[in-house]
């Protein structure tokens, strides 16, 4: 059993759960993901590991309520246990001294980027963080991000906090100012945000890693449901990723593949909402 | 033919097993064959000649004492029959359902020449079901512990066999399973209508009651490595992780939405119970016109699942029916349920709509040419026969490759050029203390072959760890003398 130690709503509809998983905590590295099942009838959903504490033997996950599975997770409380938790899975981020690393976080993407920024910082890199959200109330882990960043830029779409605008704006400015000085860019968040971050950096040629959250079942390469096109090749997000070169990802296909089960997801959510009411 | 029967003393034919009507079963996931009644089982069992030298036993990869268990059924001792089977096979209800008996025990039956082999599989299933359904399952007494620990990776057919064999020899056995449920392919691959999942769980539960521990949600190679298991003091590690990686044809359009591997389709439906969506949360694409590419048992399982989910379902296969690797019974069942065959048809391209969802498949007609390396006639494309067929779901059931997740993280484990583990006839690998068996050694094969590999590995582990010489290939001559014909009087066939 995988007991939830603490559970909180960080900002509206984004939740943080700290889970007892000593074996996983021992092994987890930045960039890896896990698969969680809320209950016996639940789906297996992949979530990037947001943090881990080897001594306490805990793993932190952060998720946004979108469909039945994430609503179910959000409804669980400290003391409850997940039916299944598997990981760590996928490849860890390649952490080394790149010089300067830009971490672009969009919305809930702040969570998976945090351990990467921390690891990169520990590896001696200068960290420039661009943290974006729709509005002020949706910014979370601001101090945590600041603690691992040398430069921390906050962006909101509506200008209620930080600078008004999209994360791609400061990204472009930094690259124009000193593109050669940037060793690598990490961009994690909703697909459009990752796509446009990659498009922004492409003319400058800086390697831009994105972390995909494809639809999966097993997470071990067995089903192939998480296939994506990267360059000319078919890749499995679970075993080849979850991080890929954002300049090579076929974003249109990725976006369409995320919508395969849209009708069923809506049907399931409607049913679930009626049940919990 | 009818006249001959009248003239000669009547010899009994194989006892058919009642089945759900095809029209009815095509709309549900209930099991298709309904099983024998006790009367049917006895009637079939007394046909057995109780050969002194039972060839059937040699046809069985785990050498079940077939005449002995059939005799128990003939005498009405159904639970005793099940116990007899369980002396060498911990999964009789599973094997009675999914073994290809026609090419194993039943092929060797002396009556097979006349087309009347004893229905060994159906009797095995009957005995196991009878014991379970009537709560007659007995847990044998725990053997003396030998203090040795065995790690089994994967709870599929080979791993369960190793676990079952070694637990009875006094080992402490822990199975590491990647999923949240046991059984491997028995759980995620074979559909409910062919192998009900509560039966798999019941048979696994039998092993658990014998003392086997199962660590779920543990991916050896990621959660823990083989070397770490050895460091933790396991005296032997058995790798039975299955083949794993789905093959795709490499066609244009293969990553469109609606194109999936049989592994994904079946795992959603079977393991995650997506056929009961939205009661279960995992969705599945049902589709209106579903195409399954391939001609093996997995293709039949996929197609028959698609039919039950309400789709107009087609199998596209590049060779002729005679060359289909699926069991003829499975092909027959699929066709009865309304699956249509597009034979000698090869897919060339999958075409999508503006949302990157499948809308059609471009195919070419084939004709049979000279035999290829597999001995089957090589299909050759007929120039100019390209055509488009509308589909909204395409399922690839063309086999699997070795999954490198465990093997790549295990130094010292030699692999062949396809990535399968190199092992001797007893499953011993090139790595100290490590054995392997099933699909990760042979490539995709059958449940019972994997179980046979598990049996061999268990004997070898016992020899290497405890120094007990193994009983090599039991031959009919080596079987106990008390196997003589001993049918109750008056019941001779």
XYZ file of C-alpha atoms in Angstrom:
770
model
C 0.000 0.000 0.000
C 1.161 3.477 -0.791
C -0.003 5.774 1.947
C -0.580 9.466 1.395
C 1.336 11.372 4.098
C 0.070 14.819 3.191
C -2.294 16.284 0.690
C -2.955 19.890 -0.186
C -4.452 22.048 -2.888
C -1.558 24.274 -3.873
C -3.678 26.595 -5.982
C -7.166 26.082 -7.356
C -7.307 22.659 -9.069
C -3.608 21.858 -8.638
C -2.838 19.364 -5.862
C 0.279 18.148 -4.122
C 0.446 14.704 -2.554
C 3.359 13.368 -0.560
C 3.325 9.583 -0.613
C 5.181 6.961 1.395
C 7.250 4.983 -1.117
C 10.685 4.310 0.400
C 11.996 2.102 -2.400
C 11.025 4.595 -5.066
C 12.383 7.525 -3.065
C 15.714 5.727 -2.820
C 16.006 5.499 -6.602
C 14.151 8.515 -7.964
C 16.021 10.998 -10.095
C 14.994 14.272 -11.695
C 13.073 13.767 -14.914
C 11.679 10.309 -14.154
C 8.009 9.522 -13.836
C 5.745 7.114 -12.022
C 2.390 5.497 -12.676
C -0.399 5.784 -10.171
C -3.778 4.083 -9.834
C -6.168 5.674 -7.358
C -8.309 2.600 -6.786
C -8.924 -0.858 -8.188
C -11.172 0.419 -10.959
C -8.865 3.322 -11.751
C -6.730 4.107 -14.746
C -2.968 3.852 -14.724
C -1.826 7.421 -15.230
C 1.730 8.677 -15.617
C 2.922 11.633 -13.522
C 6.385 13.124 -13.492
C 8.020 12.870 -10.086
C 7.876 16.357 -8.576
C 10.139 15.704 -5.629
C 11.536 12.969 -3.421
C 12.958 12.712 0.056
C 15.281 9.746 0.370
C 15.529 9.995 4.154
C 11.823 10.324 4.803
C 11.145 7.721 2.104
C 8.577 9.864 0.340
C 7.717 10.888 -3.196
C 5.879 14.066 -4.119
C 3.449 14.253 -6.991
C 1.626 17.312 -8.275
C -1.347 17.073 -10.583
C -4.115 19.177 -12.025
C -7.704 17.963 -11.979
C -8.702 17.307 -15.586
C -10.436 13.950 -15.822
C -11.886 11.231 -13.620
C -8.510 9.871 -12.563
C -7.120 13.193 -11.388
C -10.407 14.086 -9.654
C -10.225 10.767 -7.839
C -6.648 11.495 -6.779
C -7.690 14.958 -5.622
C -10.430 13.518 -3.463
C -8.034 11.302 -1.528
C -6.787 12.474 1.859
C -3.747 11.995 4.044
C -3.977 8.506 5.502
C -5.604 7.081 2.349
C -3.559 4.802 0.119
C -3.206 4.499 -3.617
C -4.127 1.144 -5.085
C -0.942 1.062 -7.137
C 2.183 3.138 -7.534
C 4.980 2.104 -9.886
C 8.312 3.653 -10.641
C 10.598 5.358 -11.104
C 10.154 4.950 -14.857
C 11.688 6.465 -17.954
C 15.084 8.086 -18.339
C 16.341 10.647 -15.859
C 17.361 14.085 -17.073
C 20.962 14.297 -18.188
C 22.336 16.374 -15.367
C 25.779 17.903 -15.881
C 27.456 21.274 -15.990
C 26.067 23.008 -19.073
C 27.075 26.489 -17.855
C 23.682 28.154 -17.887
C 20.342 26.349 -17.949
C 17.009 28.003 -18.699
C 14.059 26.301 -17.021
C 10.747 27.290 -18.566
C 7.786 26.169 -16.461
C 4.212 26.504 -17.626
C 1.399 26.059 -15.095
C 1.507 22.644 -13.469
C 4.840 22.073 -15.285
C 6.510 23.936 -12.414
C 6.371 20.714 -10.403
C 8.350 18.417 -12.710
C 10.831 21.167 -13.563
C 11.683 21.879 -9.931
C 13.813 18.758 -9.275
C 15.543 19.253 -12.629
C 16.409 22.878 -11.765
C 17.626 21.777 -8.353
C 19.789 18.991 -9.777
C 21.177 21.307 -12.456
C 21.957 23.907 -9.810
C 23.752 21.295 -7.713
C 25.745 20.316 -10.794
C 27.129 23.849 -10.909
C 24.883 25.465 -13.482
C 23.539 28.995 -13.420
C 19.751 28.619 -13.449
C 17.435 31.078 -15.168
C 13.823 30.189 -14.379
C 10.861 31.484 -16.338
C 7.740 30.507 -14.453
C 4.392 31.218 -16.111
C 0.717 30.838 -15.273
C -2.602 32.226 -16.487
C -3.027 34.393 -13.456
C -1.471 35.212 -10.072
C -3.621 32.720 -8.142
C -2.210 29.825 -10.156
C 1.449 30.430 -9.338
C 2.771 27.823 -6.885
C 6.158 26.733 -5.520
C 7.446 30.243 -6.152
C 9.890 30.248 -3.230
C 11.048 26.726 -4.030
C 11.797 27.730 -7.603
C 13.490 30.930 -6.417
C 15.690 28.909 -4.043
C 17.240 26.976 -6.944
C 17.334 29.858 -9.453
C 19.917 32.552 -10.043
C 17.392 34.509 -12.009
C 13.655 34.024 -11.577
C 11.165 35.569 -13.971
C 7.450 35.257 -13.307
C 4.952 35.688 -16.114
C 1.160 35.809 -16.003
C -1.102 35.910 -19.047
C -3.240 38.637 -17.472
C -0.471 40.616 -15.781
C -1.843 40.109 -12.260
C 1.615 39.112 -11.067
C 5.134 39.413 -12.424
C 5.355 40.428 -16.044
C 2.329 40.300 -18.317
C 2.740 37.945 -21.252
C 3.762 34.460 -22.259
C 6.856 32.564 -21.140
C 8.174 32.640 -24.674
C 8.742 36.421 -24.518
C 11.518 36.488 -21.908
C 12.875 33.240 -23.379
C 13.343 35.005 -26.711
C 14.890 38.065 -25.068
C 17.434 36.001 -23.147
C 18.392 34.038 -26.232
C 18.736 37.233 -28.258
C 20.863 38.785 -25.547
C 23.155 35.793 -24.961
C 22.023 32.718 -26.852
C 25.531 31.271 -27.033
C 25.847 31.349 -23.257
C 22.866 29.055 -22.748
C 23.866 25.383 -22.470
C 20.423 23.842 -22.488
C 16.774 24.805 -22.152
C 14.184 22.749 -20.294
C 10.558 23.563 -21.100
C 7.810 21.679 -19.264
C 4.118 22.446 -19.173
C 1.025 22.136 -21.358
C 1.691 20.944 -24.922
C 1.136 24.353 -26.579
C 3.532 25.993 -24.127
C 6.230 23.390 -24.806
C 5.629 23.606 -28.532
C 5.958 27.379 -28.625
C 8.971 27.382 -26.315
C 10.654 24.941 -28.701
C 9.649 27.054 -31.701
C 11.056 30.136 -29.969
C 14.444 28.575 -29.316
C 14.707 26.765 -32.632
C 16.175 29.673 -34.632
C 18.850 30.027 -31.952
C 19.717 26.331 -32.096
C 19.872 25.770 -28.328
C 19.010 22.211 -27.312
C 15.514 22.389 -25.822
C 14.292 19.420 -23.835
C 10.599 18.895 -23.244
C 8.943 16.278 -21.027
C 5.946 14.555 -22.583
C 3.011 13.223 -20.669
C 1.563 10.878 -23.286
C -1.336 8.511 -22.706
C 0.076 5.248 -21.336
C -1.026 1.967 -19.870
C 1.902 -0.053 -18.531
C 4.797 2.413 -18.706
C 7.341 -0.292 -19.573
C 7.256 -0.349 -23.374
C 4.663 -3.053 -23.599
C 1.662 -1.284 -25.064
C 3.048 1.420 -27.320
C 0.115 3.712 -26.565
C 2.550 6.541 -25.847
C 4.053 6.542 -29.356
C 5.166 9.882 -30.698
C 7.107 11.038 -33.704
C 10.487 12.541 -32.897
C 12.424 13.515 -35.975
C 11.916 10.700 -38.452
C 11.545 8.107 -35.746
C 8.759 6.577 -33.701
C 9.557 6.813 -29.995
C 7.827 5.376 -26.951
C 7.507 8.126 -24.340
C 7.705 5.573 -21.495
C 10.992 3.871 -22.323
C 12.652 6.273 -24.783
C 11.579 9.418 -22.917
C 9.813 11.083 -21.271
C 12.236 13.862 -22.306
C 12.826 14.561 -25.980
C 14.433 17.223 -28.118
C 11.571 19.692 -28.489
C 12.795 20.813 -31.894
C 12.161 17.320 -33.280
C 8.809 16.485 -31.691
C 5.808 16.300 -34.050
C 3.577 18.529 -31.941
C 0.485 18.294 -34.116
C 0.398 14.518 -33.918
C 1.127 14.583 -30.191
C -1.749 16.968 -29.597
C -4.147 14.852 -31.666
C -3.058 11.654 -29.919
C -3.862 13.230 -26.553
C -7.431 13.627 -27.802
C -8.037 9.995 -28.816
C -10.173 9.238 -25.774
C -11.705 12.688 -25.372
C -15.331 11.533 -25.708
C -14.890 8.644 -23.286
C -13.008 10.859 -20.838
C -15.893 13.297 -20.832
C -18.418 10.512 -20.377
C -16.440 9.070 -17.461
C -16.062 12.454 -15.805
C -19.782 13.237 -16.102
C -20.582 9.897 -14.514
C -18.039 10.409 -11.742
C -19.282 13.921 -10.967
C -22.848 12.644 -10.649
C -21.657 9.911 -8.295
C -19.739 12.176 -5.954
C -22.451 14.829 -5.790
C -19.888 -43.252 -43.592
C -23.184 -43.715 -41.762
C -23.453 -47.320 -42.961
C -20.056 -48.246 -41.599
C -21.048 -47.074 -38.163
C -24.019 -49.401 -38.161
C -21.967 -52.427 -39.171
C -19.019 -52.011 -36.780
C -19.302 -52.040 -32.998
C -19.917 -48.420 -32.121
C -16.885 -46.529 -30.982
C -17.599 -43.360 -29.123
C -16.713 -40.015 -30.618
C -15.110 -37.145 -28.738
C -17.541 -35.638 -26.261
C -18.335 -32.138 -27.485
C -18.332 -29.329 -24.956
C -21.405 -27.114 -24.880
C -20.763 -23.513 -25.936
C -22.606 -20.231 -25.796
C -24.488 -19.595 -29.033
C -22.283 -17.494 -31.348
C -24.929 -14.783 -31.798
C -25.373 -14.406 -28.070
C -21.736 -14.615 -27.071
C -20.682 -12.062 -29.692
C -22.397 -9.509 -27.475
C -20.943 -10.496 -24.104
C -17.605 -11.259 -22.457
C -18.777 -14.419 -20.708
C -16.758 -17.533 -21.318
C -17.532 -19.202 -24.664
C -17.218 -22.925 -23.811
C -19.437 -23.867 -20.910
C -17.554 -26.912 -19.643
C -18.598 -30.518 -19.161
C -21.227 -31.691 -16.729
C -20.041 -34.504 -14.414
C -21.949 -36.993 -16.581
C -20.240 -35.771 -19.735
C -16.847 -35.875 -18.041
C -17.316 -39.470 -16.900
C -18.546 -40.523 -20.310
C -15.495 -38.984 -21.929
C -13.088 -40.309 -19.286
C -14.149 -43.916 -19.673
C -13.166 -43.778 -23.340
C -9.532 -43.525 -22.230
C -7.660 -46.758 -22.984
C -5.392 -46.215 -19.970
C -2.382 -47.116 -22.103
C 0.463 -48.795 -20.292
C 2.829 -46.573 -22.179
C 0.909 -43.319 -22.295
C 2.223 -41.253 -25.184
C 0.000 -38.358 -24.133
C 2.192 -37.722 -21.080
C 5.179 -37.213 -23.353
C 3.191 -34.741 -25.398
C 2.655 -32.628 -22.292
C 5.428 -30.117 -21.611
C 4.903 -30.548 -17.867
C 4.294 -34.323 -18.016
C 0.977 -34.439 -16.229
C 0.070 -38.032 -15.313
C -2.837 -37.929 -17.738
C -4.131 -41.528 -17.534
C -4.152 -41.321 -13.750
C -6.236 -38.164 -13.546
C -8.603 -39.405 -16.235
C -9.080 -42.612 -14.298
C -10.049 -40.610 -11.224
C -12.663 -38.772 -13.301
C -13.944 -42.061 -14.739
C -14.439 -43.255 -11.178
C -16.185 -40.050 -10.186
C -13.331 -38.812 -7.973
C -13.240 -35.353 -9.475
C -11.328 -33.547 -6.744
C -8.798 -36.371 -6.629
C -8.352 -35.909 -10.373
C -7.584 -32.229 -9.851
C -5.063 -33.069 -7.133
C -3.381 -35.578 -9.397
C -2.946 -32.876 -12.054
C -1.672 -30.402 -9.491
C 1.173 -32.732 -8.586
C 2.834 -31.454 -11.750
C 0.786 -28.438 -12.849
C -0.320 -25.685 -10.507
C -2.581 -24.078 -13.126
C -4.940 -26.789 -14.389
C -7.977 -24.555 -14.950
C -5.813 -22.234 -17.044
C -4.102 -24.990 -19.027
C -7.334 -26.854 -19.623
C -8.511 -23.715 -21.387
C -5.560 -22.298 -23.262
C -3.171 -25.162 -24.054
C -3.081 -26.222 -27.702
C -3.871 -29.825 -26.775
C -4.351 -30.781 -30.418
C -0.626 -30.392 -30.988
C 0.469 -31.726 -27.599
C -1.095 -34.434 -25.414
C -4.097 -35.097 -27.647
C -1.913 -35.343 -30.733
C -0.090 -38.238 -29.086
C -3.269 -40.033 -27.980
C -3.597 -43.493 -29.554
C -7.112 -42.609 -30.660
C -5.933 -39.523 -32.493
C -5.254 -41.482 -35.679
C -8.962 -42.144 -35.866
C -9.707 -38.513 -35.082
C -11.060 -39.462 -31.693
C -8.337 -38.393 -29.283
C -9.529 -38.237 -25.698
C -10.537 -34.679 -24.824
C -7.736 -34.328 -22.304
C -7.904 -30.548 -22.122
C -11.628 -30.496 -21.514
C -11.254 -33.121 -18.783
C -8.425 -31.189 -17.169
C -10.577 -28.090 -17.162
C -13.517 -30.030 -15.752
C -11.506 -31.473 -12.872
C -10.008 -28.116 -11.935
C -13.327 -26.273 -12.202
C -15.133 -28.930 -10.202
C -12.604 -28.774 -7.388
C -12.632 -24.972 -7.273
C -16.370 -24.422 -7.682
C -17.183 -26.949 -4.973
C -14.643 -25.543 -2.528
C -12.692 -28.779 -2.504
C -9.282 -27.180 -3.011
C -6.904 -28.520 -0.403
C -3.618 -26.935 0.460
C -0.919 -29.579 0.778
C 1.068 -29.594 3.980
C 3.942 -27.170 4.022
C 7.182 -28.993 3.261
C 10.248 -28.635 5.465
C 11.947 -25.326 4.682
C 15.414 -25.534 3.178
C 16.296 -21.934 3.975
C 16.978 -20.978 0.366
C 15.397 -17.940 -1.264
C 14.300 -17.681 -4.879
C 13.344 -14.511 -6.730
C 11.008 -14.957 -9.684
C 10.646 -12.042 -12.062
C 7.221 -11.960 -13.661
C 4.075 -13.804 -12.596
C 3.207 -15.177 -16.015
C 3.019 -18.879 -16.854
C 6.752 -19.624 -16.552
C 7.223 -17.684 -13.324
C 4.165 -19.206 -11.691
C 5.415 -22.682 -12.574
C 8.867 -22.050 -11.114
C 7.260 -20.609 -8.002
C 4.814 -23.486 -7.660
C 7.483 -26.147 -8.111
C 10.033 -24.625 -5.757
C 7.619 -23.726 -2.984
C 6.695 -27.410 -2.770
C 10.372 -28.259 -2.414
C 10.763 -26.048 0.642
C 12.116 -22.846 -0.867
C 11.090 -19.349 0.103
C 9.770 -17.860 -3.139
C 9.038 -14.215 -3.953
C 7.566 -13.198 -7.279
C 8.157 -9.651 -8.519
C 5.325 -8.458 -10.757
C 5.289 -5.192 -12.703
C 1.496 -4.901 -12.809
C -0.999 -4.604 -9.999
C -2.446 -8.044 -10.811
C -0.816 -11.447 -11.217
C -0.739 -13.733 -14.218
C 1.173 -11.805 -16.873
C -0.236 -12.671 -20.288
C -2.976 -14.753 -18.644
C -4.267 -11.514 -17.144
C -3.477 -8.798 -19.681
C -3.384 -10.796 -22.911
C -5.982 -13.546 -22.999
C -9.545 -12.213 -22.976
C -12.121 -12.938 -20.317
C -14.277 -14.945 -22.752
C -11.428 -17.405 -23.210
C -9.947 -17.343 -19.727
C -11.978 -15.729 -16.956
C -9.768 -13.575 -14.766
C -11.231 -14.823 -11.500
C -9.978 -18.278 -12.486
C -6.467 -16.928 -13.001
C -6.631 -15.183 -9.642
C -7.928 -18.333 -7.962
C -5.060 -20.425 -9.326
C -2.509 -17.793 -8.334
C -4.153 -17.616 -4.942
C -3.526 -21.341 -4.583
C 0.192 -20.634 -4.938
C -0.057 -17.796 -2.431
C -1.689 -20.197 0.005
C 1.215 -22.556 -0.566
C 3.428 -19.707 0.648
C 4.508 -17.872 -2.511
C 4.896 -14.134 -1.910
C 4.056 -11.682 -4.679
C 5.464 -8.147 -4.773
C 3.207 -6.206 -7.122
C 4.040 -2.919 -8.868
C 7.696 -3.856 -8.935
C 9.534 -3.548 -12.212
C 12.754 -5.476 -12.026
C 15.240 -3.478 -14.051
C 13.759 -0.194 -12.824
C 12.371 -0.525 -9.291
C 15.121 -2.982 -8.427
C 17.873 -4.601 -10.482
C 18.708 -8.305 -10.793
C 22.105 -7.690 -9.210
C 20.432 -6.068 -6.235
C 18.276 -9.166 -5.781
C 21.399 -11.306 -5.741
C 23.031 -8.893 -3.286
C 19.961 -9.205 -1.092
C 20.796 -12.879 -0.746
C 18.523 -14.631 -3.205
C 20.075 -17.974 -4.079
C 18.628 -17.933 -7.584
C 16.761 -15.501 -9.806
C 14.392 -16.720 -12.508
C 13.569 -14.278 -15.293
C 10.182 -14.859 -16.876
C 9.260 -11.414 -18.098
C 7.692 -12.365 -21.417
C 8.465 -10.908 -24.817
C 6.965 -7.528 -24.292
C 7.610 -4.951 -26.984
C 4.885 -4.787 -29.628
C 6.000 -4.994 -33.234
C 4.723 -2.508 -35.760
C 4.990 -2.849 -39.516
C 6.687 0.495 -40.028
C 3.966 1.695 -42.380
C 3.263 5.351 -43.078
C 0.474 6.530 -40.797
C 1.125 3.973 -38.093
C 1.148 6.552 -35.291
C -2.277 7.949 -36.149
C -4.896 7.925 -33.445
C -6.858 4.696 -33.665
C -3.845 2.591 -34.597
C -2.797 0.472 -31.671
C -0.876 -2.622 -30.762
C -2.797 -5.725 -29.777
C -0.889 -5.458 -26.497
C -2.438 -2.077 -25.781
C -5.899 -3.032 -26.976
C -5.975 -6.283 -25.008
C -4.324 -4.821 -21.901
C -6.928 -2.076 -21.792
C -9.737 -4.566 -22.199
C -8.455 -7.447 -20.077
C -6.217 -6.108 -17.326
C -7.849 -2.705 -17.003
C -11.344 -4.019 -17.775
C -12.048 -1.285 -20.294
C -14.770 -3.485 -21.774
C -16.710 -2.479 -18.689
C -16.025 1.250 -19.171
C -17.263 3.528 -17.619
C -17.687 1.259 -14.585
C -13.902 0.960 -14.841
C -12.079 4.200 -15.644
C -9.827 3.008 -18.474
C -11.327 3.805 -21.870
C -10.980 1.792 -25.078
C -11.660 2.743 -28.672
C -14.586 0.643 -29.822
C -14.656 1.748 -33.454
C -17.216 1.078 -36.158
C -14.990 -0.801 -38.585
C -12.027 -2.452 -36.921
C -9.124 -4.038 -38.757
C -6.837 -6.511 -37.011
C -3.571 -7.170 -38.813
C -2.184 -10.681 -38.272
C -3.252 -14.315 -38.243
C -2.187 -15.637 -34.850
C -4.043 -16.285 -31.616
C -3.487 -12.707 -30.483
C -5.124 -11.465 -33.680
C -8.131 -13.712 -33.015
C -8.339 -12.508 -29.408
C -8.242 -8.890 -30.568
C -10.830 -9.409 -33.294
C -13.185 -11.286 -31.010
C -12.848 -8.491 -28.451
C -13.634 -5.893 -31.117
C -16.772 -7.808 -32.126
C -17.955 -7.809 -28.543
C -17.369 -4.075 -28.313
C -19.783 -3.722 -31.220
C -17.506 -3.225 -34.220
C -17.741 -4.625 -37.713
C -14.460 -6.544 -37.531
C -12.004 -7.721 -40.174
C -8.785 -9.665 -40.026
C -6.255 -8.631 -42.641
C -3.666 -11.342 -43.239
C -1.080 -11.473 -45.974
C -1.051 -15.236 -46.409
C -3.836 -17.794 -46.876
C -6.038 -19.267 -44.177
C -4.046 -22.520 -44.098
C -0.979 -20.576 -43.047
C -2.584 -18.755 -40.156
C -0.632 -19.573 -37.006
C -3.748 -19.353 -34.813
C -5.348 -22.509 -33.458
C -8.048 -23.643 -35.875
C -10.514 -23.599 -32.989
C -9.818 -19.895 -32.462
C -10.248 -19.078 -36.149
C -13.472 -21.040 -36.164
C -14.751 -19.218 -33.085
C -13.861 -15.840 -34.554
C -15.685 -16.552 -37.797
C -18.728 -17.906 -35.984
C -18.898 -14.638 -34.091
C -18.852 -12.598 -37.273
C -15.188 -11.732 -37.805
C -14.523 -11.442 -41.529
C -11.259 -12.564 -43.090
C -9.431 -10.544 -45.696
C -6.824 -13.077 -46.690
C -3.859 -12.624 -49.015
C -4.121 -8.939 -48.290
C -1.152 -6.874 -47.166
C -1.412 -3.417 -45.598
C 0.742 -0.758 -47.223
C -0.302 2.512 -45.654
C -2.673 3.802 -43.015
C -4.564 6.916 -43.978
C -5.780 9.543 -41.543
C -8.319 12.349 -41.413
C -7.729 16.004 -40.582
C -7.560 15.137 -36.852
C -4.870 12.486 -37.367
C -7.387 9.707 -36.736
C -7.476 6.591 -38.930
C -9.968 6.686 -41.788
C -8.738 3.940 -44.122
C -5.993 1.497 -44.963
C -4.327 1.038 -48.305
C -3.741 -2.644 -49.055
C -2.401 -4.773 -51.861
C -3.577 -8.270 -52.853
C -1.077 -11.095 -52.556
C -0.661 -14.499 -54.166
C 1.269 -17.473 -52.850
C 4.700 -18.108 -54.306
C 7.592 -20.414 -53.439
C 8.012 -21.541 -49.812
C 10.105 -19.226 -47.656
C 12.466 -20.023 -44.761
C 9.487 -20.778 -42.495
C 8.360 -23.449 -44.962
C 5.177 -21.552 -45.709
C 4.446 -20.304 -49.223
C 5.797 -16.815 -49.568
C 3.116 -14.231 -50.275
C 3.932 -12.106 -53.321
C 2.181 -8.816 -54.117
C -0.004 -8.697 -57.215
C 0.993 -5.610 -59.170
C -1.767 -3.081 -59.625
C -4.031 -4.584 -56.973
C -3.742 -1.721 -54.502
C -7.030 -0.761 -52.914
C -8.331 1.303 -50.028
C -10.519 -0.096 -47.253
C -12.295 2.110 -44.739
C -11.446 1.481 -41.080
C -11.529 3.658 -37.999
C -9.431 1.377 -35.806
C -6.358 -0.642 -36.819
C -4.912 -3.176 -34.372
C -1.444 -4.579 -34.969
C -1.216 -8.217 -33.916
C 1.962 -9.188 -35.701
C 4.031 -10.302 -32.751
C 6.459 -8.880 -30.259
C 10.116 -8.150 -29.744
C 12.171 -8.669 -26.604
C 11.693 -5.944 -24.020
C 15.142 -4.618 -23.059
C 14.053 -3.041 -19.761
C 15.378 -5.850 -17.559
C 18.028 -7.346 -19.817
C 19.798 -4.035 -20.481
C 20.104 -3.365 -16.769
C 21.583 -6.809 -16.059
C 25.302 -6.999 -16.841
C 26.645 -10.456 -17.588
C 23.404 -11.689 -19.096
C 24.137 -12.754 -22.665
C 21.483 -11.953 -25.262
C 21.080 -13.174 -28.818
C 20.954 -10.773 -31.748
C 17.221 -10.250 -31.275
C 17.652 -9.351 -27.632
C 16.329 -12.602 -26.183
C 18.151 -14.177 -23.256
C 20.611 -16.931 -24.141
C 19.892 -19.959 -21.958
C 20.542 -23.704 -22.048
C 17.794 -26.347 -22.163
C 17.259 -25.859 -18.421
C 16.997 -22.105 -18.661
C 20.422 -21.456 -17.146
C 21.752 -18.172 -18.445
C 25.341 -17.019 -18.770
C 24.979 -15.121 -15.510
C 25.709 -16.753 -12.169
C 22.566 -17.627 -10.181
C 20.273 -16.469 -12.987
C 17.836 -18.616 -14.976
C 15.321 -17.538 -17.591
C 12.408 -19.104 -19.424
C 9.333 -18.459 -21.515
C 9.012 -15.813 -24.219
C 12.060 -13.816 -23.084
C 14.143 -16.847 -24.144
C 12.165 -18.320 -27.042
C 10.280 -15.350 -28.438
C 6.491 -15.514 -28.531
C 5.256 -19.038 -27.775
C 2.460 -20.726 -25.862
C 1.447 -20.673 -22.221
C 2.267 -24.333 -21.677
C 5.650 -24.074 -23.388
C 6.530 -21.291 -20.972
C 5.318 -23.494 -18.147
C 7.480 -26.315 -19.459
C 10.475 -23.974 -19.426
C 9.621 -23.014 -15.858
C 9.506 -26.675 -14.889
C 12.964 -27.346 -16.391
C 14.440 -24.289 -14.681
C 12.946 -25.268 -11.331
C 14.551 -28.726 -11.550
C 17.887 -27.199 -12.486
C 17.705 -24.594 -9.717
C 16.955 -27.374 -7.248
C 19.989 -29.281 -8.473
C 22.331 -26.289 -8.411
C 21.123 -24.792 -5.144
C 20.402 -27.954 -3.122
C 22.414 -30.543 -5.009
C 19.419 -32.715 -5.823
C 19.957 -34.367 -9.227
C 17.161 -33.647 -11.626
C 14.872 -36.176 -13.160
C 15.745 -35.876 -16.831
C 12.996 -35.949 -19.443
C 10.549 -38.437 -17.989
C 9.751 -40.946 -20.717
C 6.692 -43.196 -20.712
C 8.903 -46.147 -19.816
C 10.039 -44.309 -16.726
C 6.522 -43.757 -15.504
C 5.404 -45.833 -12.523
C 4.187 -49.356 -13.228
C 0.887 -48.766 -11.478
C -0.281 -46.906 -14.544
C -1.589 -50.157 -15.940
C -5.102 -50.236 -17.225
C -7.248 -50.250 -14.123
C -10.600 -48.984 -15.238
C -13.571 -50.045 -13.157
C -15.027 -53.224 -14.570
C -17.759 -52.786 -17.105
C -16.482 -49.368 -18.107
C -13.869 -50.502 -20.599
C -14.085 -48.547 -23.816
